[in-house]
mmCIF file of C-alpha atoms in Angstrom:
data_model
loop_
_atom_site.group_PDB
_atom_site.id
_atom_site.type_symbol
_atom_site.label_atom_id
_atom_site.label_comp_id
_atom_site.label_asym_id
_atom_site.label_seq_id
_atom_site.Cartn_x
_atom_site.Cartn_y
_atom_site.Cartn_z
ATOM 1 C CA MET A 1430 -10.171 10.593 19.155
ATOM 2 C CA ALA A 1431 -7.056 9.095 19.146
ATOM 3 C CA GLY A 1432 -8.611 5.349 18.831
ATOM 4 C CA GLU A 1433 -10.158 6.134 15.979
ATOM 5 C CA SER A 1434 -7.025 8.108 13.881
ATOM 6 C CA GLY A 1435 -5.261 5.393 14.969
ATOM 7 C CA ALA A 1436 -7.656 2.447 13.515
ATOM 8 C CA ARG A 1437 -7.615 5.040 9.917
ATOM 9 C CA SER A 1438 -4.284 4.658 10.067
ATOM 10 C CA ALA A 1439 -4.050 1.195 9.934
ATOM 11 C CA ASP A 1440 -6.794 0.897 7.518
ATOM 12 C CA LEU A 1441 -4.656 3.207 5.310
ATOM 13 C CA LEU A 1442 -1.566 1.065 5.864
ATOM 14 C CA SER A 1443 -3.294 -2.476 4.967
ATOM 15 C CA GLU A 1444 -4.530 -0.859 1.772
ATOM 16 C CA ALA A 1445 -1.598 0.650 0.904
ATOM 17 C CA ALA A 1446 -0.011 -2.471 0.937
ATOM 18 C CA ASN A 1447 -3.449 -4.391 -0.342
ATOM 19 C CA GLN A 1448 -2.626 -2.055 -3.645
ATOM 20 C CA ASP A 1449 1.086 -2.013 -3.728
ATOM 21 C CA LEU A 1450 1.053 -6.107 -3.696
ATOM 22 C CA LEU A 1451 -1.186 -6.535 -6.582
ATOM 23 C CA ALA A 1452 0.974 -4.240 -8.333
ATOM 24 C CA LEU A 1453 3.912 -5.982 -7.673
ATOM 25 C CA CYS A 1454 2.036 -9.609 -8.763
ATOM 26 C CA GLU A 1455 0.857 -7.373 -12.027
ATOM 27 C CA ALA A 1456 4.467 -6.891 -12.746
ATOM 28 C CA LEU A 1457 6.435 -9.823 -11.954
ATOM 29 C CA VAL A 1458 3.373 -11.904 -13.971
ATOM 30 C CA SER A 1459 3.312 -9.480 -17.342
ATOM 31 C CA ARG A 1460 7.315 -8.945 -17.201
ATOM 32 C CA THR A 1461 7.291 -12.944 -18.053
ATOM 33 C CA PRO A 1462 7.859 -14.287 -21.524
ATOM 34 C CA THR A 1463 5.636 -17.019 -22.366
ATOM 35 C CA SER A 1464 8.657 -19.130 -23.042
ATOM 36 C CA ALA A 1465 9.875 -19.160 -19.830
ATOM 37 C CA LEU A 1466 5.993 -19.030 -18.697
ATOM 38 C CA SER A 1467 5.086 -22.701 -20.928
ATOM 39 C CA GLY A 1468 8.430 -23.734 -19.513
ATOM 40 C CA PHE A 1469 8.264 -23.696 -15.596
ATOM 41 C CA VAL A 1470 5.987 -26.236 -14.731
ATOM 42 C CA THR A 1471 6.699 -29.825 -13.634
ATOM 43 C CA GLU A 1472 4.302 -32.457 -12.588
ATOM 44 C CA GLN A 1473 4.250 -31.741 -8.868
ATOM 45 C CA LEU A 1474 6.487 -29.429 -7.475
ATOM 46 C CA LEU A 1475 7.917 -26.009 -9.434
ATOM 47 C CA ASP A 1476 11.807 -24.451 -9.366
ATOM 48 C CA PRO A 1477 10.798 -21.510 -7.187
ATOM 49 C CA ASP A 1478 11.565 -18.818 -9.810
ATOM 50 C CA GLY A 1479 7.475 -20.705 -11.335
ATOM 51 C CA ALA A 1480 6.454 -20.370 -7.865
ATOM 52 C CA ARG A 1481 6.929 -16.618 -7.255
ATOM 53 C CA VAL A 1482 4.506 -16.733 -10.350
ATOM 54 C CA LEU A 1483 1.650 -18.635 -9.380
ATOM 55 C CA GLY A 1484 1.687 -17.044 -6.263
ATOM 56 C CA CYS A 1485 1.349 -13.908 -8.405
ATOM 57 C CA ILE A 1486 -1.456 -14.966 -10.440
ATOM 58 C CA LEU A 1487 -3.390 -16.728 -7.502
ATOM 59 C CA GLN A 1488 -3.215 -13.417 -6.012
ATOM 60 C CA LEU A 1489 -4.552 -11.796 -8.600
ATOM 61 C CA ALA A 1490 -7.195 -14.124 -8.756
ATOM 62 C CA GLU A 1491 -8.347 -13.604 -5.375
ATOM 63 C CA SER A 1492 -6.876 -16.992 -4.070
ATOM 64 C CA GLU A 1493 -4.950 -15.437 -1.282
ATOM 65 C CA ASP A 1494 -4.930 -19.278 0.641
ATOM 66 C CA GLY A 1495 -2.742 -20.768 -2.305
ATOM 67 C CA ALA A 1496 -0.792 -18.203 -3.334
ATOM 68 C CA ARG A 1497 0.514 -18.018 0.129
ATOM 69 C CA SER A 1498 1.778 -21.022 0.032
ATOM 70 C CA TRP A 1499 3.282 -20.861 -2.961
ATOM 71 C CA TRP A 1500 5.294 -17.883 -2.695
ATOM 72 C CA GLN A 1501 6.353 -19.378 1.409
ATOM 73 C CA TYR A 1502 8.318 -22.562 -0.832
ATOM 74 C CA ALA A 1503 9.555 -20.043 -3.048
ATOM 75 C CA SER A 1504 11.120 -18.145 -0.166
ATOM 76 C CA GLY A 1505 11.954 -20.974 1.818
ATOM 77 C CA ALA A 1506 13.807 -21.412 -1.521
ATOM 78 C CA GLY A 1507 15.875 -18.415 -1.121
ATOM 79 C CA ASP A 1508 13.598 -16.114 -3.744
ATOM 80 C CA LYS A 1509 13.941 -12.365 -1.854
ATOM 81 C CA ALA A 1510 10.743 -10.714 -3.987
ATOM 82 C CA ALA A 1511 8.887 -13.797 -2.795
ATOM 83 C CA SER A 1512 9.449 -12.659 1.246
ATOM 84 C CA TYR A 1513 8.476 -9.320 0.073
ATOM 85 C CA CYS A 1514 4.876 -10.224 -1.207
ATOM 86 C CA LEU A 1515 4.550 -12.079 1.816
ATOM 87 C CA TYR A 1516 5.361 -8.653 3.935
ATOM 88 C CA LEU A 1517 3.197 -6.781 2.011
ATOM 89 C CA HIS A 1518 0.061 -9.168 1.692
ATOM 90 C CA HIS A 1519 0.338 -10.360 5.750
ATOM 91 C CA LEU A 1520 0.399 -5.897 5.869
ATOM 92 C CA SER A 1521 -2.205 -5.901 4.041
ATOM 93 C CA LEU A 1522 -4.295 -8.144 6.404
ATOM 94 C CA GLY A 1523 -3.124 -6.459 9.706
ATOM 95 C CA GLU A 1524 -0.592 -9.374 10.900
ATOM 96 C CA ASN A 1525 2.287 -6.593 11.340
ATOM 97 C CA ASP A 1526 4.313 -9.227 13.277
ATOM 98 C CA ALA A 1527 4.278 -11.165 10.748
ATOM 99 C CA ALA A 1528 4.709 -8.916 8.338
ATOM 100 C CA ALA A 1529 7.977 -7.695 9.843
ATOM 101 C CA TRP A 1530 9.738 -11.142 10.097
ATOM 102 C CA TRP A 1531 8.939 -11.669 6.425
ATOM 103 C CA TYR A 1532 10.091 -7.985 5.483
ATOM 104 C CA GLU A 1533 13.412 -9.423 7.489
ATOM 105 C CA GLN A 1534 13.732 -12.303 5.036
ATOM 106 C CA THR A 1535 14.183 -10.032 2.186
ATOM 107 C CA GLN A 1536 17.733 -9.508 3.921
ATOM 108 C CA THR A 1537 17.759 -5.298 3.598
ATOM 109 C CA ASP A 1538 18.700 -3.045 5.841
ATOM 110 C CA SER A 1539 16.343 -0.008 5.414
ATOM 111 C CA CYS A 1540 12.204 0.668 6.870
ATOM 112 C CA PRO A 1541 8.977 -1.086 6.476
ATOM 113 C CA ALA A 1542 7.956 -0.963 3.243
ATOM 114 C CA LEU A 1543 5.480 2.202 2.673
ATOM 115 C CA SER A 1544 8.460 4.393 4.827
ATOM 116 C CA THR A 1545 10.002 7.083 2.870
ATOM 117 C CA PRO A 1546 13.346 5.186 1.323
ATOM 118 C CA THR A 1547 16.258 6.598 2.497
ATOM 119 C CA LYS A 1548 19.368 4.128 2.439
ATOM 120 C CA ARG A 1549 19.852 1.930 -0.944
ATOM 121 C CA SER A 1550 20.598 -1.757 0.296
ATOM 122 C CA ALA A 1551 24.484 -2.813 -0.334
ATOM 123 C CA PRO A 1552 26.891 -3.154 -3.404
ATOM 124 C CA GLY A 1553 27.078 -6.403 -4.469
ATOM 125 C CA GLN A 1554 23.693 -7.917 -2.364
ATOM 126 C CA LYS A 1555 23.516 -11.271 -3.777
ATOM 127 C CA GLU A 1556 20.184 -11.501 -5.818
ATOM 128 C CA SER A 1557 17.643 -14.321 -7.006
ATOM 129 C CA GLN A 1558 18.826 -14.857 -10.514
ATOM 130 C CA GLY A 1559 15.870 -16.488 -12.590
ATOM 131 C CA SER A 1560 15.540 -17.082 -15.769
ATOM 132 C CA TRP A 1561 13.033 -14.223 -16.043
ATOM 133 C CA THR A 1562 12.689 -10.552 -16.509
ATOM 134 C CA ILE A 1563 12.048 -9.479 -12.992
ATOM 135 C CA PRO A 1564 12.442 -4.821 -12.565
ATOM 136 C CA GLU A 1565 15.854 -4.442 -10.661
ATOM 137 C CA THR A 1566 14.952 -3.343 -7.543
ATOM 138 C CA VAL A 1567 11.558 -5.899 -7.596
ATOM 139 C CA ARG A 1568 14.362 -8.525 -8.013
ATOM 140 C CA SER A 1569 16.840 -7.080 -5.497
ATOM 141 C CA VAL A 1570 14.360 -5.792 -3.057
ATOM 142 C CA ASP A 1571 16.209 -2.630 -2.234
ATOM 143 C CA THR A 1572 14.885 -0.016 0.021
ATOM 144 C CA SER A 1573 14.067 2.290 -3.641
ATOM 145 C CA THR A 1574 11.328 -0.814 -3.823
ATOM 146 C CA PRO A 1575 8.202 1.167 -2.758
ATOM 147 C CA THR A 1576 9.033 4.176 -4.427
ATOM 148 C CA VAL A 1577 8.711 1.963 -7.881
ATOM 149 C CA LEU A 1578 5.832 -0.293 -6.308
ATOM 150 C CA ARG A 1579 3.739 3.229 -5.957
ATOM 151 C CA VAL A 1580 4.887 4.278 -9.857
ATOM 152 C CA LEU A 1581 3.977 0.858 -11.037
ATOM 153 C CA ARG A 1582 0.261 0.864 -9.283
ATOM 154 C CA GLN A 1583 -0.778 4.190 -11.353
ATOM 155 C CA PRO A 1584 -1.482 2.840 -14.547
ATOM 156 C CA LEU A 1585 -3.954 0.440 -12.624
ATOM 157 C CA HIS A 1586 -5.872 3.246 -11.885
ATOM 158 C CA ARG A 1587 -5.627 5.640 -14.775
ATOM 159 C CA SER A 1588 -4.989 3.608 -17.750
ATOM 160 C CA GLY A 1589 -7.513 1.125 -17.079
ATOM 161 C CA ARG A 1590 -5.685 -1.109 -19.338
ATOM 162 C CA ARG A 1591 -6.951 -4.938 -19.503
ATOM 163 C CA ARG A 1592 -3.349 -7.898 -18.586
ATOM 164 C CA SER A 1593 -2.462 -9.814 -21.059
ATOM 165 C CA GLU A 1594 -3.940 -12.613 -22.894
ATOM 166 C CA VAL A 1595 -1.993 -15.121 -21.103
ATOM 167 C CA VAL A 1596 -2.605 -13.806 -17.762
ATOM 168 C CA ASP A 1597 -6.373 -14.041 -18.093
ATOM 169 C CA ALA A 1598 -6.660 -17.526 -19.095
ATOM 170 C CA LEU A 1599 -3.683 -18.367 -16.478
ATOM 171 C CA MET A 1600 -6.309 -16.547 -13.641
ATOM 172 C CA GLN A 1601 -9.029 -18.744 -14.867
ATOM 173 C CA TYR A 1602 -7.894 -21.496 -15.019
ATOM 174 C CA LEU A 1603 -4.406 -22.270 -12.254
ATOM 175 C CA PRO A 1604 -6.969 -21.399 -8.905
ATOM 176 C CA THR A 1605 -9.099 -24.469 -9.483
ATOM 177 C CA ALA A 1606 -6.474 -26.355 -10.297
ATOM 178 C CA VAL A 1607 -3.802 -26.292 -7.981
ATOM 179 C CA ALA A 1608 -6.714 -26.591 -5.594
ATOM 180 C CA VAL A 1609 -7.129 -30.599 -6.158
ATOM 181 C CA GLY A 1610 -3.765 -30.556 -4.005
ATOM 182 C CA TYR A 1611 -6.236 -29.440 -1.117
ATOM 183 C CA VAL A 1612 -8.610 -32.440 -1.579
ATOM 184 C CA HIS A 1613 -5.325 -35.356 -2.818
ATOM 185 C CA ASP A 1614 -3.596 -34.016 0.193
ATOM 186 C CA GLU A 1615 0.515 -35.532 0.511
ATOM 187 C CA PRO A 1616 1.972 -35.695 3.459
ATOM 188 C CA ASP A 1617 5.567 -34.129 3.569
ATOM 189 C CA VAL A 1618 4.337 -31.558 1.125
ATOM 190 C CA ASP A 1619 2.096 -28.936 2.487
ATOM 191 C CA LEU A 1620 1.559 -27.667 -0.781
ATOM 192 C CA PRO A 1621 -2.039 -26.663 -2.284
ATOM 193 C CA LEU A 1622 0.155 -29.365 -5.605
ATOM 194 C CA PRO A 1623 -1.629 -29.409 -9.261
ATOM 195 C CA GLY A 1624 -3.164 -32.508 -11.061
ATOM 196 C CA PRO A 1625 -1.324 -34.665 -13.062
ATOM 197 C CA ASP A 1626 -2.522 -32.458 -16.540
ATOM 198 C CA PHE A 1627 -1.016 -29.248 -15.139
ATOM 199 C CA ALA A 1628 2.160 -28.914 -17.180
ATOM 200 C CA GLU A 1629 -0.024 -29.729 -20.131
ATOM 201 C CA GLN A 1630 -2.493 -27.867 -20.037
ATOM 202 C CA VAL A 1631 -0.439 -24.635 -18.785
ATOM 203 C CA GLY A 1632 1.543 -25.388 -21.899
ATOM 204 C CA ILE A 1633 -2.010 -25.321 -24.136
ATOM 205 C CA LEU A 1634 -3.287 -22.298 -22.316
ATOM 206 C CA VAL A 1635 -0.365 -20.317 -23.003
ATOM 207 C CA ALA A 1636 0.107 -21.361 -26.690
ATOM 208 C CA ALA A 1637 -3.653 -20.380 -26.971
ATOM 209 C CA ALA A 1638 -3.255 -17.145 -25.892
ATOM 210 C CA SER A 1639 -0.514 -16.235 -26.951
ATOM 211 C CA SER A 1640 -1.497 -16.549 -30.504
ATOM 212 C CA ILE A 1641 -4.388 -14.869 -29.387
ATOM 213 C CA SER A 1642 -2.125 -11.949 -28.250
ATOM 214 C CA PHE A 1643 0.001 -11.344 -30.984
ATOM 215 C CA GLY A 1644 -2.934 -11.149 -33.281
ATOM 216 C CA ASP A 1645 -2.363 -14.711 -34.895
ATOM 217 C CA LYS A 1646 -5.462 -15.256 -37.224
ATOM 218 C CA PRO A 1647 -6.927 -18.445 -36.775
ATOM 219 C CA ARG A 1648 -5.882 -20.203 -40.266
ATOM 220 C CA ARG A 1649 -9.425 -21.084 -42.733
ATOM 221 C CA ARG A 1650 -10.017 -24.024 -43.655
ATOM 222 C CA GLU A 1651 -11.225 -24.649 -47.624
ATOM 223 C CA GLY A 1652 -14.423 -26.321 -46.072
ATOM 224 C CA GLY A 1653 -15.026 -23.313 -43.490
ATOM 225 C CA GLY A 1654 -13.494 -25.309 -40.284
ATOM 226 C CA THR A 1655 -11.219 -23.470 -38.224
ATOM 227 C CA HIS A 1656 -7.445 -25.122 -38.296
ATOM 228 C CA ILE A 1657 -5.872 -24.251 -34.718
ATOM 229 C CA ARG A 1658 -1.950 -24.297 -35.117
ATOM 230 C CA ARG A 1659 -1.008 -27.094 -32.134
ATOM 231 C CA ARG A 1660 2.206 -28.286 -30.080
ATOM 232 C CA SER A 1661 4.571 -30.890 -32.673
ATOM 233 C CA THR A 1662 3.618 -33.895 -31.314
ATOM 234 C CA ASN A 1663 3.196 -37.793 -32.234
ATOM 235 C CA ASP A 1664 -0.168 -38.325 -31.151
ATOM 236 C CA ASP A 1665 -1.979 -36.123 -33.651
ATOM 237 C CA SER A 1666 -4.815 -37.375 -32.620
ATOM 238 C CA GLY A 1667 -8.070 -35.852 -32.371
ATOM 239 C CA GLU A 1668 -7.911 -35.584 -28.665
ATOM 240 C CA HIS A 1669 -5.510 -33.533 -29.037
ATOM 241 C CA GLN A 1670 -7.198 -31.296 -31.282
ATOM 242 C CA ARG A 1671 -10.457 -31.056 -29.199
ATOM 243 C CA THR A 1672 -8.103 -30.063 -26.203
ATOM 244 C CA ASP A 1673 -6.439 -27.347 -28.397
ATOM 245 C CA GLU A 1674 -9.574 -25.789 -29.746
ATOM 246 C CA GLY A 1675 -11.361 -25.905 -25.809
ATOM 247 C CA ALA A 1676 -9.006 -23.678 -24.730
ATOM 248 C CA GLU A 1677 -9.034 -21.253 -27.397
ATOM 249 C CA SER A 1678 -12.049 -21.262 -26.670
ATOM 250 C CA ALA A 1679 -11.993 -20.836 -23.563
ATOM 251 C CA VAL A 1680 -9.569 -17.967 -23.961
ATOM 252 C CA ARG A 1681 -11.569 -16.464 -26.000
ATOM 253 C CA GLY A 1682 -14.590 -16.698 -23.875
ATOM 254 C CA GLY A 1683 -12.757 -15.458 -21.114
ATOM 255 C CA ARG A 1684 -11.922 -12.104 -22.628
#
Protein backbone atom coordinates (compact mmCIF):
# COMPACT_ATOMS: atom_id res chain seq x y z
CA MET A 1 0.00 0.00 0.00
CA ALA A 2 2.81 2.37 0.85
CA GLY A 3 4.39 1.68 -2.53
CA GLU A 4 1.15 2.38 -4.37
CA SER A 5 0.63 5.58 -2.42
CA GLY A 6 4.16 6.71 -3.27
CA ALA A 7 3.63 5.97 -6.95
CA ARG A 8 0.38 7.94 -6.99
CA SER A 9 2.09 10.87 -5.30
CA ALA A 10 4.88 10.78 -7.87
CA ASP A 11 2.36 10.71 -10.71
CA LEU A 12 0.47 13.65 -9.24
CA LEU A 13 3.71 15.59 -8.85
CA SER A 14 4.70 14.90 -12.46
CA GLU A 15 1.29 15.90 -13.78
CA ALA A 16 1.22 19.08 -11.72
CA ALA A 17 4.71 19.98 -12.96
CA ASN A 18 3.62 19.39 -16.55
CA GLN A 19 0.58 21.65 -16.11
CA ASP A 20 2.77 24.30 -14.49
CA LEU A 21 5.21 24.11 -17.39
CA LEU A 22 2.45 24.55 -19.97
CA ALA A 23 1.04 27.49 -18.02
CA LEU A 24 4.49 29.09 -17.81
CA CYS A 25 5.09 28.60 -21.54
CA GLU A 26 1.69 30.10 -22.36
CA ALA A 27 2.45 33.10 -20.16
CA LEU A 28 5.91 33.71 -21.60
CA VAL A 29 4.78 33.40 -25.20
CA SER A 30 1.50 35.30 -24.87
CA ARG A 31 3.23 38.23 -23.15
CA THR A 32 5.69 38.58 -26.01
CA PRO A 33 4.90 41.58 -28.26
CA THR A 34 4.78 40.63 -31.92
CA SER A 35 7.34 43.33 -32.72
CA ALA A 36 9.85 41.69 -30.38
CA LEU A 37 8.99 38.23 -31.66
CA SER A 38 9.72 39.21 -35.26
CA GLY A 39 13.00 40.82 -34.26
CA PHE A 40 14.57 38.23 -31.97
CA VAL A 41 15.62 35.81 -34.70
CA THR A 42 18.93 35.74 -36.52
CA GLU A 43 20.04 33.45 -39.28
CA GLN A 44 21.44 30.92 -36.81
CA LEU A 45 21.61 31.46 -33.05
CA LEU A 46 19.12 33.43 -30.98
CA ASP A 47 19.76 35.66 -28.03
CA PRO A 48 18.88 34.12 -24.63
CA ASP A 49 15.42 35.73 -24.53
CA GLY A 50 14.61 34.44 -28.00
CA ALA A 51 15.94 31.00 -27.13
CA ARG A 52 13.71 30.86 -24.05
CA VAL A 53 10.54 31.68 -25.96
CA LEU A 54 11.48 29.43 -28.87
CA GLY A 55 11.81 26.63 -26.33
CA CYS A 56 8.37 27.46 -24.95
CA ILE A 57 6.79 27.39 -28.41
CA LEU A 58 8.42 24.04 -29.13
CA GLN A 59 7.16 22.69 -25.80
CA LEU A 60 3.61 23.79 -26.59
CA ALA A 61 3.99 22.09 -29.97
CA GLU A 62 5.06 18.88 -28.17
CA SER A 63 8.63 19.05 -29.47
CA GLU A 64 10.27 18.45 -26.09
CA ASP A 65 13.80 17.65 -27.26
CA GLY A 66 14.11 20.92 -29.13
CA ALA A 67 12.57 22.84 -26.25
CA ARG A 68 15.03 21.36 -23.77
CA SER A 69 18.01 22.21 -25.99
CA TRP A 70 17.04 25.86 -26.37
CA TRP A 71 16.26 26.23 -22.66
CA GLN A 72 19.70 24.84 -21.87
CA TYR A 73 21.25 27.37 -24.23
CA ALA A 74 19.32 30.24 -22.64
CA SER A 75 20.04 29.05 -19.11
CA GLY A 76 23.74 28.85 -19.89
CA ALA A 77 23.55 32.53 -20.81
CA GLY A 78 22.06 33.35 -17.41
CA ASP A 79 18.33 33.23 -18.15
CA LYS A 80 16.70 32.07 -14.90
CA ALA A 81 13.25 31.63 -16.41
CA ALA A 82 14.73 29.08 -18.82
CA SER A 83 16.29 27.27 -15.85
CA TYR A 84 12.88 27.15 -14.20
CA CYS A 85 11.38 25.71 -17.39
CA LEU A 86 14.01 22.97 -17.27
CA TYR A 87 13.24 22.33 -13.62
CA LEU A 88 9.55 21.80 -14.40
CA HIS A 89 10.40 19.79 -17.52
CA HIS A 90 12.52 17.25 -15.63
CA LEU A 91 10.08 17.18 -12.72
CA SER A 92 7.26 16.33 -15.13
CA LEU A 93 9.32 13.36 -16.36
CA GLY A 94 9.96 12.13 -12.83
CA GLU A 95 13.67 12.98 -13.12
CA ASN A 96 13.94 14.47 -9.67
CA ASP A 97 17.73 14.68 -9.45
CA ALA A 98 17.98 16.61 -12.72
CA ALA A 99 15.04 18.77 -11.65
CA ALA A 100 16.74 19.62 -8.37
CA TRP A 101 19.94 20.60 -10.18
CA TRP A 102 18.12 22.94 -12.56
CA TYR A 103 16.17 24.41 -9.68
CA GLU A 104 19.46 25.37 -8.06
CA GLN A 105 20.34 27.28 -11.24
CA THR A 106 17.39 29.60 -10.65
CA GLN A 107 19.41 30.99 -7.71
CA THR A 108 16.47 30.94 -5.32
CA ASP A 109 16.55 29.90 -1.68
CA SER A 110 13.07 28.42 -1.50
CA CYS A 111 11.53 24.98 -1.48
CA PRO A 112 10.67 23.13 -4.71
CA ALA A 113 8.01 24.60 -6.95
CA LEU A 114 5.03 22.58 -5.83
CA SER A 115 5.42 23.22 -2.11
CA THR A 116 3.83 26.11 -0.27
CA PRO A 117 5.92 29.28 -0.62
CA THR A 118 7.16 30.57 2.72
CA LYS A 119 9.96 32.96 1.92
CA ARG A 120 10.59 35.53 -0.80
CA SER A 121 13.89 35.85 -2.63
CA ALA A 122 16.32 38.43 -1.36
CA PRO A 123 15.67 42.05 -2.40
CA GLY A 124 17.94 43.26 -5.12
CA GLN A 125 18.47 39.80 -6.52
CA LYS A 126 19.75 40.08 -10.08
CA GLU A 127 17.02 39.43 -12.64
CA SER A 128 17.05 38.48 -16.28
CA GLN A 129 16.80 41.68 -18.27
CA GLY A 130 14.91 40.94 -21.45
CA SER A 131 13.15 43.19 -23.90
CA TRP A 132 9.83 41.41 -23.42
CA THR A 133 7.14 41.90 -20.82
CA ILE A 134 7.48 38.87 -18.56
CA PRO A 135 5.35 38.51 -15.41
CA GLU A 136 7.53 39.79 -12.55
CA THR A 137 7.35 36.62 -10.47
CA VAL A 138 8.30 34.55 -13.50
CA ARG A 139 11.16 36.83 -14.51
CA SER A 140 12.74 36.85 -11.06
CA VAL A 141 11.69 33.25 -10.32
CA ASP A 142 11.06 33.96 -6.65
CA THR A 143 9.17 31.75 -4.21
CA SER A 144 5.77 33.09 -5.25
CA THR A 145 6.23 31.58 -8.73
CA PRO A 146 4.43 28.29 -7.88
CA THR A 147 1.34 30.21 -6.75
CA VAL A 148 1.40 32.34 -9.88
CA LEU A 149 1.63 29.24 -12.07
CA ARG A 150 -1.36 27.66 -10.36
CA VAL A 151 -3.33 30.84 -11.01
CA LEU A 152 -2.16 31.01 -14.62
CA ARG A 153 -3.18 27.46 -15.42
CA GLN A 154 -6.77 27.87 -14.21
CA PRO A 155 -7.94 29.81 -17.29
CA LEU A 156 -6.48 27.08 -19.49
CA HIS A 157 -9.03 24.65 -18.04
CA ARG A 158 -12.01 26.95 -17.52
CA SER A 159 -12.23 29.45 -20.34
CA GLY A 160 -11.27 27.28 -23.28
CA ARG A 161 -9.63 30.33 -24.82
CA ARG A 162 -7.73 29.93 -28.04
CA ARG A 163 -4.11 30.90 -28.45
CA SER A 164 -3.29 33.96 -30.48
CA GLU A 165 -2.93 33.65 -34.24
CA VAL A 166 0.78 34.44 -33.90
CA VAL A 167 1.40 31.60 -31.45
CA ASP A 168 -0.64 29.14 -33.51
CA ALA A 169 1.26 30.05 -36.67
CA LEU A 170 4.64 29.70 -35.00
CA MET A 171 3.66 26.39 -33.38
CA GLN A 172 2.90 25.04 -36.85
CA TYR A 173 6.12 26.29 -38.42
CA LEU A 174 8.86 26.13 -35.78
CA PRO A 175 9.10 22.40 -34.93
CA THR A 176 9.91 21.50 -38.54
CA ALA A 177 12.03 24.60 -39.12
CA VAL A 178 14.43 23.92 -36.25
CA ALA A 179 14.58 20.16 -36.86
CA VAL A 180 16.86 20.69 -39.87
CA GLY A 181 19.69 21.31 -37.41
CA TYR A 182 19.58 17.68 -36.36
CA VAL A 183 20.20 16.64 -39.96
CA HIS A 184 22.81 19.25 -40.93
CA ASP A 185 24.46 19.32 -37.54
CA GLU A 186 27.32 21.68 -36.79
CA PRO A 187 30.12 20.08 -34.75
CA ASP A 188 30.55 22.95 -32.29
CA VAL A 189 26.86 23.65 -31.62
CA ASP A 190 24.65 21.04 -29.97
CA LEU A 191 21.39 22.76 -30.85
CA PRO A 192 18.52 22.14 -33.28
CA LEU A 193 19.46 24.98 -35.62
CA PRO A 194 16.99 26.62 -38.00
CA GLY A 195 17.52 26.80 -41.73
CA PRO A 196 18.92 29.79 -43.65
CA ASP A 197 15.50 31.41 -44.27
CA PHE A 198 14.35 31.08 -40.67
CA ALA A 199 14.41 34.78 -39.79
CA GLU A 200 12.60 35.84 -42.95
CA GLN A 201 9.92 33.17 -42.64
CA VAL A 202 9.21 33.98 -38.98
CA GLY A 203 8.90 37.66 -39.89
CA ILE A 204 6.42 36.84 -42.65
CA LEU A 205 4.37 34.54 -40.41
CA VAL A 206 4.25 37.07 -37.58
CA ALA A 207 3.19 39.85 -39.94
CA ALA A 208 0.45 37.72 -41.52
CA ALA A 209 -0.82 36.38 -38.19
CA SER A 210 -0.74 39.83 -36.59
CA SER A 211 -2.87 41.19 -39.42
CA ILE A 212 -5.47 38.51 -38.73
CA SER A 213 -5.25 38.89 -34.94
CA PHE A 214 -5.94 42.61 -35.02
CA GLY A 215 -8.84 42.26 -37.41
CA ASP A 216 -7.18 43.81 -40.46
CA LYS A 217 -9.27 42.80 -43.41
CA PRO A 218 -7.37 42.34 -46.69
CA ARG A 219 -8.00 45.12 -49.17
CA ARG A 220 -9.90 44.02 -52.25
CA ARG A 221 -8.54 44.75 -55.68
CA GLU A 222 -10.86 45.98 -58.39
CA GLY A 223 -10.58 42.65 -60.13
CA GLY A 224 -11.80 40.80 -57.05
CA GLY A 225 -8.36 39.62 -55.90
CA THR A 226 -6.95 40.14 -52.46
CA HIS A 227 -4.08 42.53 -51.84
CA ILE A 228 -1.85 41.36 -49.00
CA ARG A 229 0.11 44.06 -47.21
CA ARG A 230 3.80 43.13 -47.35
CA ARG A 231 7.02 44.17 -45.73
CA SER A 232 8.80 47.06 -47.38
CA THR A 233 11.48 45.71 -49.69
CA ASN A 234 13.37 46.76 -52.77
CA ASP A 235 12.59 43.43 -54.37
CA ASP A 236 8.87 43.59 -55.18
CA SER A 237 8.98 40.36 -57.14
CA GLY A 238 6.16 37.90 -57.60
CA GLU A 239 8.06 35.39 -55.48
CA HIS A 240 7.81 37.60 -52.38
CA GLN A 241 4.11 38.16 -53.03
CA ARG A 242 3.48 34.43 -53.35
CA THR A 243 5.42 33.81 -50.13
CA ASP A 244 3.37 36.36 -48.19
CA GLU A 245 0.08 35.13 -49.61
CA GLY A 246 1.06 31.56 -48.82
CA ALA A 247 1.94 32.51 -45.26
CA GLU A 248 -1.41 34.14 -44.64
CA SER A 249 -3.22 31.21 -46.22
CA ALA A 250 -1.29 28.85 -43.94
CA VAL A 251 -2.18 30.93 -40.90
CA ARG A 252 -5.86 30.99 -41.82
CA GLY A 253 -5.84 27.31 -42.67
CA GLY A 254 -4.47 26.39 -39.26
CA ARG A 255 -7.20 28.18 -37.34
